[in-house]
């Protein structure tokens, strides 16, 4: 394994120098209270560049190959969007500048809010949440304040058992109590079960559409009716919005609050774990609850308004991840209405094509057609002593990335696959071929899987040792 | 103590009672299901616990399970060795792998626990359910 | 323009393989009455040059602070960014990669974050740092929730001299949990009033937040405040400016329990305030209560060193509603920026950034002290930022400054009426030259 930047340090080297200081430090030394050096590495620019290029070489990334990660929507990140988000007119803005100096930024934000409202059929959007989970949190705050305002003490959020872990976690940090409902044998919310679980205590039904099995809730209209009849709201986790673009507008089918992930559906990069962006949309009745400040268009231009007595307040220091918003806006502009619908159609086509090919080689608990993703199970390989994690690791040996594994929790040995619309048929075929070969290997020489990966920068790492005795920072004495 | 001498809960804790003091741990089956145990959070000595209250957590690398108290009473001893060396639970769940000792406040509560034979049957039933599903899978495959 | 690569020929072959004749056949589960009729109202697709032209036109409607002499701060600062930082961030191996769940093919991201954690630990003098939070405000809010969890309840004292936006975020995060937040006023030196802390600290207070330097730029006696809090068994949360830590004593020295802050200064452009970088560090004893991802060194099957995500049982994807936080996607790329920035500058370079910010801000302060009618209420105990009070309405002054290419500062009076009319917060970073400072002085002089 390569060295850390600390081990490449040599006292006196540097990769950057400031212009000389033209102001004296005289008379200020008493303010300096740090006793010793910070302990920063000292390295020349060339070796620092090589350090990061060495690290870069150990990363899988979209520009290298397909990421079949279910519910993550790892689509291609268009280059032009990166270029445009890097324009000085965007990157150089300070958030406390006078609104007169930031009209372009506000126009872009306003335009994006409008576009998202149109795509999702919602009354209004906020762009403040910095990630999907942050959006869920915001949505829960809105629901809480909405019921508080009505003098209703509703504490329960109903969440299907197929939900992503952020859903119950977001519910809990807002002071609500999550209540899990079981999916039926089709992998869907059962209106009969729902009817029994939803009552005057229920604040919100939090669902993902399509759900994490890649299935559209066939009874969605009935589900929404039951929840609304109980006086509760329906929240939609829009992680899987890619399948619905131009096909279904959540607002039209009665969704009250939702978030989208710009770093999934709207092509902005994941950055190895952020920055993301999780805008939240609400129906017109809830618009006043959105976080402040809000961008308002007036005759004379755009303003930032904090004028709302119902608002949940601020949930970010400023306006959210603006740089990410620029990329998503450029993406929507480029695709237009027809392009966005094509995204959904081809994501559904690609998923069904791949599912159809792999069904049988792996088992499929819930039959299709699927929407943008599907969930296979590797339980048929268990008799060979092979687990889903082994299939995942073997994929890495073939230079591919693994699907989302062991999720959703309701499918044993789950492999959740989302091929996304930007992958070509040849790429899908190549992936399927490898998946088939791995299933064959599992029967003939399972050790190829259980000992995988062997062709990656490192092999399986000792996670148990790390959990028992974490090594969370580099220290010279340990070397 | 040997597994045969213990009583069990549905949540896979074992309990061994001697002189009104219960020693508590988790069964070999539970330790096997969890995998590498990396961290234990146990109640403090002197604290009072009630039957089937969650009183701690058992963490593996990617799962976490609650520990339930099989009985009510007062915690009189905590196995500090196992807290600092949690991997020993998997190796030796019944001898050195015990967690806490509780002074019973209501010995009558022991009646609801499984005997060794009952627990063995309970595990058997659970396994059978799984296999049944697997068999169905096999058919689907063909 | 579309990024879909399927041709009609591909589609036909794929549909045939699936056994349906049209893509619409796959939409059967979606009842027709639920579907959108016709096209969304979004306009025609654009080619790459058209999109570029449209966005360039929008960007030109902005007047970016970076193109002027900016004295705006308050948490986001106009600083030099070494080209090596921009280069690293432009590498798609980093920016197009996913969260490092498959460690064997994510060693680049994992090692970079491990190095980031190590650097923040060194900067703060703490034992454990997580892989980042959304921004300084949410990092502080999460720190307060964490302290409240560790102490199993209790009120939290915060400085009045904290960014009003951060206070607002803190309110949003804590009101659902019913956590009582009390502001401690600042004294005539702009410091957190110690007598008031002493009065407000009660048995069972969960934590005291100290901002170092505080929002008004003033350097606090953090050690004394920390001692007061610890005497009463409250935890100490330090909200720190990372650049100031090159010169000020690290929170580890005054035994802070949780350290958070805004890391935009470390190699990230201002970007209209996002993405930012929330950092969070704590003691080893509290690492299991910490939110967010943690990266640990480990060994692989062959004994080779590598990196993994660790203590994942704290996180939402395993513990769900019992998780320490709901955070999932964070600001990984901004953390990479921070690591590359600190590595590029090194010990001397980073110290130089702090020294220049300190000396230039004091140089402006001294220039303004000579101007009559110009009030500087809080003395010289500050780092890079200070309060300037002009008395008269600010509108004209700010306009005149802008005309001269200067963004003079952030208006304070609405949020801090006790500062009197015409108060602004003036920040001076290493990017300002003596000539900029003199121009600033001249405008004040002309207007005052």
PDB file of C-alpha atoms in Angstrom, chain A residues 165-349:
ATOM      1  CA  UNK A 165     -32.522   3.433   6.555  1.00  0.00           C
ATOM      2  CA  UNK A 166     -32.451   7.214   6.320  1.00  0.00           C
ATOM      3  CA  UNK A 167     -36.281   7.275   6.461  1.00  0.00           C
ATOM      4  CA  UNK A 168     -36.722   5.978  10.030  1.00  0.00           C
ATOM      5  CA  UNK A 169     -33.591   7.862  11.120  1.00  0.00           C
ATOM      6  CA  UNK A 170     -34.966  11.173   9.793  1.00  0.00           C
ATOM      7  CA  UNK A 171     -38.273  10.475  11.476  1.00  0.00           C
ATOM      8  CA  UNK A 172     -36.571   9.880  14.818  1.00  0.00           C
ATOM      9  CA  UNK A 173     -34.446  13.040  14.802  1.00  0.00           C
ATOM     10  CA  UNK A 174     -37.585  15.136  14.329  1.00  0.00           C
ATOM     11  CA  UNK A 175     -39.138  13.642  17.447  1.00  0.00           C
ATOM     12  CA  UNK A 176     -41.590  11.405  15.576  1.00  0.00           C
ATOM     13  CA  UNK A 177     -41.948   7.661  16.109  1.00  0.00           C
ATOM     14  CA  UNK A 178     -41.576   5.389  13.093  1.00  0.00           C
ATOM     15  CA  UNK A 179     -43.988   2.488  12.675  1.00  0.00           C
ATOM     16  CA  UNK A 180     -43.074  -0.170  10.159  1.00  0.00           C
ATOM     17  CA  UNK A 181     -45.699  -1.821   7.969  1.00  0.00           C
ATOM     18  CA  UNK A 182     -45.102  -5.045   6.128  1.00  0.00           C
ATOM     19  CA  UNK A 183     -45.154  -5.282   2.372  1.00  0.00           C
ATOM     20  CA  UNK A 184     -47.463  -7.869   0.864  1.00  0.00           C
ATOM     21  CA  UNK A 185     -46.430 -10.888  -1.185  1.00  0.00           C
ATOM     22  CA  UNK A 186     -46.130  -8.683  -4.270  1.00  0.00           C
ATOM     23  CA  UNK A 187     -43.620  -6.437  -2.485  1.00  0.00           C
ATOM     24  CA  UNK A 188     -46.141  -3.595  -2.320  1.00  0.00           C
ATOM     25  CA  UNK A 189     -48.016  -1.631   0.318  1.00  0.00           C
ATOM     26  CA  UNK A 190     -51.225  -3.496   1.060  1.00  0.00           C
ATOM     27  CA  UNK A 191     -54.167  -1.085   1.404  1.00  0.00           C
ATOM     28  CA  UNK A 192     -55.912  -3.525   3.751  1.00  0.00           C
ATOM     29  CA  UNK A 193     -52.927  -3.560   6.125  1.00  0.00           C
ATOM     30  CA  UNK A 194     -52.414   0.169   5.764  1.00  0.00           C
ATOM     31  CA  UNK A 195     -56.034   0.898   6.623  1.00  0.00           C
ATOM     32  CA  UNK A 196     -55.562  -0.885   9.957  1.00  0.00           C
ATOM     33  CA  UNK A 197     -52.301   0.884  10.795  1.00  0.00           C
ATOM     34  CA  UNK A 198     -53.275   4.438   9.923  1.00  0.00           C
ATOM     35  CA  UNK A 199     -55.301   6.373  12.473  1.00  0.00           C
ATOM     36  CA  UNK A 200     -55.617   9.719  14.233  1.00  0.00           C
ATOM     37  CA  UNK A 201     -52.100   9.314  15.630  1.00  0.00           C
ATOM     38  CA  UNK A 202     -50.577   9.034  12.175  1.00  0.00           C
ATOM     39  CA  UNK A 203     -48.874  12.161  10.873  1.00  0.00           C
ATOM     40  CA  UNK A 204     -47.325  10.876   7.678  1.00  0.00           C
ATOM     41  CA  UNK A 205     -46.980   7.849   5.463  1.00  0.00           C
ATOM     42  CA  UNK A 206     -43.413   7.941   4.150  1.00  0.00           C
ATOM     43  CA  UNK A 207     -43.031   5.928   0.983  1.00  0.00           C
ATOM     44  CA  UNK A 208     -40.546   5.535  -1.819  1.00  0.00           C
ATOM     45  CA  UNK A 209     -41.951   5.508  -5.336  1.00  0.00           C
ATOM     46  CA  UNK A 210     -41.107   3.369  -7.197  1.00  0.00           C
ATOM     47  CA  UNK A 211     -40.232   1.424  -4.057  1.00  0.00           C
ATOM     48  CA  UNK A 212     -36.823  -0.033  -3.331  1.00  0.00           C
ATOM     49  CA  UNK A 213     -37.799  -3.270  -5.056  1.00  0.00           C
ATOM     50  CA  UNK A 214     -38.110  -1.227  -8.243  1.00  0.00           C
ATOM     51  CA  UNK A 215     -41.881  -1.666  -8.220  1.00  0.00           C
ATOM     52  CA  UNK A 216     -44.509   0.980  -8.761  1.00  0.00           C
ATOM     53  CA  UNK A 217     -47.144   0.912  -6.012  1.00  0.00           C
ATOM     54  CA  UNK A 218     -50.072  -0.314  -8.091  1.00  0.00           C
ATOM     55  CA  UNK A 219     -52.568   0.747  -5.444  1.00  0.00           C
ATOM     56  CA  UNK A 220     -51.051   4.176  -4.930  1.00  0.00           C
ATOM     57  CA  UNK A 221     -54.360   5.977  -5.485  1.00  0.00           C
ATOM     58  CA  UNK A 222     -56.025   3.899  -2.772  1.00  0.00           C
ATOM     59  CA  UNK A 223     -53.001   4.253  -0.483  1.00  0.00           C
ATOM     60  CA  UNK A 224     -53.127   8.037  -0.775  1.00  0.00           C
ATOM     61  CA  UNK A 225     -56.876   8.053  -0.169  1.00  0.00           C
ATOM     62  CA  UNK A 226     -56.559   6.018   3.031  1.00  0.00           C
ATOM     63  CA  UNK A 227     -53.864   8.321   4.405  1.00  0.00           C
ATOM     64  CA  UNK A 228     -55.700  11.513   3.505  1.00  0.00           C
ATOM     65  CA  UNK A 229     -58.968  10.189   4.922  1.00  0.00           C
ATOM     66  CA  UNK A 230     -57.151   9.726   8.224  1.00  0.00           C
ATOM     67  CA  UNK A 231     -56.099  13.376   8.077  1.00  0.00           C
ATOM     68  CA  UNK A 232     -52.447  12.493   7.543  1.00  0.00           C
ATOM     69  CA  UNK A 233     -49.945  13.489   4.856  1.00  0.00           C
ATOM     70  CA  UNK A 234     -48.091  11.427   2.269  1.00  0.00           C
ATOM     71  CA  UNK A 235     -44.326  11.946   1.984  1.00  0.00           C
ATOM     72  CA  UNK A 236     -42.491  10.566  -1.020  1.00  0.00           C
ATOM     73  CA  UNK A 237     -38.786   9.755  -0.896  1.00  0.00           C
ATOM     74  CA  UNK A 238     -37.827  10.693  -4.446  1.00  0.00           C
ATOM     75  CA  UNK A 239     -34.633   8.647  -4.531  1.00  0.00           C
ATOM     76  CA  UNK A 240     -36.151   6.706  -7.413  1.00  0.00           C
ATOM     77  CA  UNK A 241     -37.635   9.668  -9.291  1.00  0.00           C
ATOM     78  CA  UNK A 242     -35.565   8.714 -12.347  1.00  0.00           C
ATOM     79  CA  UNK A 243     -38.269   6.226 -13.318  1.00  0.00           C
ATOM     80  CA  UNK A 244     -41.064   8.785 -13.173  1.00  0.00           C
ATOM     81  CA  UNK A 245     -39.691  11.761 -15.126  1.00  0.00           C
ATOM     82  CA  UNK A 246     -42.355  12.927 -17.549  1.00  0.00           C
ATOM     83  CA  UNK A 247     -44.463   9.855 -16.757  1.00  0.00           C
ATOM     84  CA  UNK A 248     -45.923  10.458 -13.298  1.00  0.00           C
ATOM     85  CA  UNK A 249     -45.960  13.726 -11.381  1.00  0.00           C
ATOM     86  CA  UNK A 250     -46.125  12.893  -7.660  1.00  0.00           C
ATOM     87  CA  UNK A 251     -48.175  15.990  -6.919  1.00  0.00           C
ATOM     88  CA  UNK A 252     -50.822  14.880  -9.386  1.00  0.00           C
ATOM     89  CA  UNK A 253     -51.365  11.620  -7.531  1.00  0.00           C
ATOM     90  CA  UNK A 254     -51.728  13.268  -4.146  1.00  0.00           C
ATOM     91  CA  UNK A 255     -48.196  13.342  -2.726  1.00  0.00           C
ATOM     92  CA  UNK A 256     -48.024  16.208  -0.208  1.00  0.00           C
ATOM     93  CA  UNK A 257     -44.292  16.457   0.462  1.00  0.00           C
ATOM     94  CA  UNK A 258     -41.334  14.916  -1.362  1.00  0.00           C
ATOM     95  CA  UNK A 259     -37.646  15.277  -1.969  1.00  0.00           C
ATOM     96  CA  UNK A 260     -35.554  14.615  -5.029  1.00  0.00           C
ATOM     97  CA  UNK A 261     -31.831  13.868  -5.112  1.00  0.00           C
ATOM     98  CA  UNK A 262     -30.097  16.076  -7.646  1.00  0.00           C
ATOM     99  CA  UNK A 263     -27.055  13.786  -7.334  1.00  0.00           C
ATOM    100  CA  UNK A 264     -29.162  10.878  -8.529  1.00  0.00           C
ATOM    101  CA  UNK A 265     -31.942  11.882 -10.888  1.00  0.00           C
ATOM    102  CA  UNK A 266     -30.439  15.110 -12.186  1.00  0.00           C
ATOM    103  CA  UNK A 267     -26.945  13.849 -13.015  1.00  0.00           C
ATOM    104  CA  UNK A 268     -24.835  15.787 -10.536  1.00  0.00           C
ATOM    105  CA  UNK A 269     -21.822  13.780  -9.344  1.00  0.00           C
ATOM    106  CA  UNK A 270     -21.687  11.951  -6.010  1.00  0.00           C
ATOM    107  CA  UNK A 271     -18.165  13.157  -5.218  1.00  0.00           C
ATOM    108  CA  UNK A 272     -17.242   9.985  -3.346  1.00  0.00           C
ATOM    109  CA  UNK A 273     -19.905  10.831  -0.728  1.00  0.00           C
ATOM    110  CA  UNK A 274     -21.138  14.328  -1.418  1.00  0.00           C
ATOM    111  CA  UNK A 275     -21.809  17.153  -1.926  1.00  0.00           C
ATOM    112  CA  UNK A 276     -25.316  16.158  -2.904  1.00  0.00           C
ATOM    113  CA  UNK A 277     -28.516  18.145  -2.911  1.00  0.00           C
ATOM    114  CA  UNK A 278     -31.982  17.123  -1.750  1.00  0.00           C
ATOM    115  CA  UNK A 279     -34.576  19.756  -2.721  1.00  0.00           C
ATOM    116  CA  UNK A 280     -37.975  19.397  -1.065  1.00  0.00           C
ATOM    117  CA  UNK A 281     -41.285  20.011  -2.818  1.00  0.00           C
ATOM    118  CA  UNK A 282     -44.648  20.573  -1.155  1.00  0.00           C
ATOM    119  CA  UNK A 283     -48.205  21.043  -2.286  1.00  0.00           C
ATOM    120  CA  UNK A 284     -49.408  24.630  -2.532  1.00  0.00           C
ATOM    121  CA  UNK A 285     -51.087  24.490   0.877  1.00  0.00           C
ATOM    122  CA  UNK A 286     -47.782  23.737   2.592  1.00  0.00           C
ATOM    123  CA  UNK A 287     -45.661  26.267   0.686  1.00  0.00           C
ATOM    124  CA  UNK A 288     -45.526  28.713   3.603  1.00  0.00           C
ATOM    125  CA  UNK A 289     -43.814  26.069   5.734  1.00  0.00           C
ATOM    126  CA  UNK A 290     -40.757  25.855   3.477  1.00  0.00           C
ATOM    127  CA  UNK A 291     -37.403  26.967   4.910  1.00  0.00           C
ATOM    128  CA  UNK A 292     -36.335  30.602   4.588  1.00  0.00           C
ATOM    129  CA  UNK A 293     -35.016  32.508   2.806  1.00  0.00           C
ATOM    130  CA  UNK A 294     -37.096  31.901  -0.313  1.00  0.00           C
ATOM    131  CA  UNK A 295     -36.359  33.274  -3.755  1.00  0.00           C
ATOM    132  CA  UNK A 296     -39.205  35.480  -4.945  1.00  0.00           C
ATOM    133  CA  UNK A 297     -39.543  37.029  -8.370  1.00  0.00           C
ATOM    134  CA  UNK A 298     -40.749  40.613  -8.359  1.00  0.00           C
ATOM    135  CA  UNK A 299     -41.191  43.097 -11.193  1.00  0.00           C
ATOM    136  CA  UNK A 300     -37.844  44.685 -10.437  1.00  0.00           C
ATOM    137  CA  UNK A 301     -35.943  41.452 -10.061  1.00  0.00           C
ATOM    138  CA  UNK A 302     -35.386  38.593  -7.644  1.00  0.00           C
ATOM    139  CA  UNK A 303     -35.329  38.968  -3.885  1.00  0.00           C
ATOM    140  CA  UNK A 304     -34.615  36.719  -0.913  1.00  0.00           C
ATOM    141  CA  UNK A 305     -37.582  36.709   1.406  1.00  0.00           C
ATOM    142  CA  UNK A 306     -37.690  35.672   5.059  1.00  0.00           C
ATOM    143  CA  UNK A 307     -41.276  36.800   5.253  1.00  0.00           C
ATOM    144  CA  UNK A 308     -43.232  33.827   6.551  1.00  0.00           C
ATOM    145  CA  UNK A 309     -44.563  33.180  10.015  1.00  0.00           C
ATOM    146  CA  UNK A 310     -45.169  29.509   9.301  1.00  0.00           C
ATOM    147  CA  UNK A 311     -41.700  28.614   8.027  1.00  0.00           C
ATOM    148  CA  UNK A 312     -39.786  25.774   9.653  1.00  0.00           C
ATOM    149  CA  UNK A 313     -36.808  28.151   9.723  1.00  0.00           C
ATOM    150  CA  UNK A 314     -33.382  27.598   8.276  1.00  0.00           C
ATOM    151  CA  UNK A 315     -31.857  24.196   7.769  1.00  0.00           C
ATOM    152  CA  UNK A 316     -28.614  25.298   6.063  1.00  0.00           C
ATOM    153  CA  UNK A 317     -26.268  28.257   6.660  1.00  0.00           C
ATOM    154  CA  UNK A 318     -27.209  29.803   3.331  1.00  0.00           C
ATOM    155  CA  UNK A 319     -29.106  28.520   0.289  1.00  0.00           C
ATOM    156  CA  UNK A 320     -28.027  24.904   0.046  1.00  0.00           C
ATOM    157  CA  UNK A 321     -25.404  23.455  -2.274  1.00  0.00           C
ATOM    158  CA  UNK A 322     -25.573  26.153  -4.919  1.00  0.00           C
ATOM    159  CA  UNK A 323     -22.756  24.722  -7.033  1.00  0.00           C
ATOM    160  CA  UNK A 324     -24.736  21.471  -7.359  1.00  0.00           C
ATOM    161  CA  UNK A 325     -27.857  23.420  -8.325  1.00  0.00           C
ATOM    162  CA  UNK A 326     -26.038  24.954 -11.296  1.00  0.00           C
ATOM    163  CA  UNK A 327     -25.248  21.487 -12.676  1.00  0.00           C
ATOM    164  CA  UNK A 328     -28.799  20.212 -12.228  1.00  0.00           C
ATOM    165  CA  UNK A 329     -30.201  23.327 -13.886  1.00  0.00           C
ATOM    166  CA  UNK A 330     -27.878  22.891 -16.860  1.00  0.00           C
ATOM    167  CA  UNK A 331     -28.958  19.244 -17.108  1.00  0.00           C
ATOM    168  CA  UNK A 332     -32.665  20.074 -17.154  1.00  0.00           C
ATOM    169  CA  UNK A 333     -32.074  22.805 -19.736  1.00  0.00           C
ATOM    170  CA  UNK A 334     -30.154  20.421 -21.959  1.00  0.00           C
ATOM    171  CA  UNK A 335     -32.689  17.604 -21.802  1.00  0.00           C
ATOM    172  CA  UNK A 336     -35.902  19.580 -21.898  1.00  0.00           C
ATOM    173  CA  UNK A 337     -39.271  17.896 -21.422  1.00  0.00           C
ATOM    174  CA  UNK A 338     -38.754  15.249 -24.071  1.00  0.00           C
ATOM    175  CA  UNK A 339     -35.226  14.397 -22.981  1.00  0.00           C
ATOM    176  CA  UNK A 340     -36.322  13.897 -19.381  1.00  0.00           C
ATOM    177  CA  UNK A 341     -39.107  11.558 -20.384  1.00  0.00           C
ATOM    178  CA  UNK A 342     -36.618   9.636 -22.527  1.00  0.00           C
ATOM    179  CA  UNK A 343     -34.451   9.245 -19.409  1.00  0.00           C
ATOM    180  CA  UNK A 344     -37.291   7.525 -17.572  1.00  0.00           C
ATOM    181  CA  UNK A 345     -38.269   5.351 -20.537  1.00  0.00           C
ATOM    182  CA  UNK A 346     -34.741   4.128 -21.204  1.00  0.00           C
ATOM    183  CA  UNK A 347     -34.019   3.564 -17.522  1.00  0.00           C
ATOM    184  CA  UNK A 348     -37.084   1.310 -17.420  1.00  0.00           C
ATOM    185  CA  UNK A 349     -36.095  -0.419 -20.639  1.00  0.00           C
TER     186      UNK A 349
END
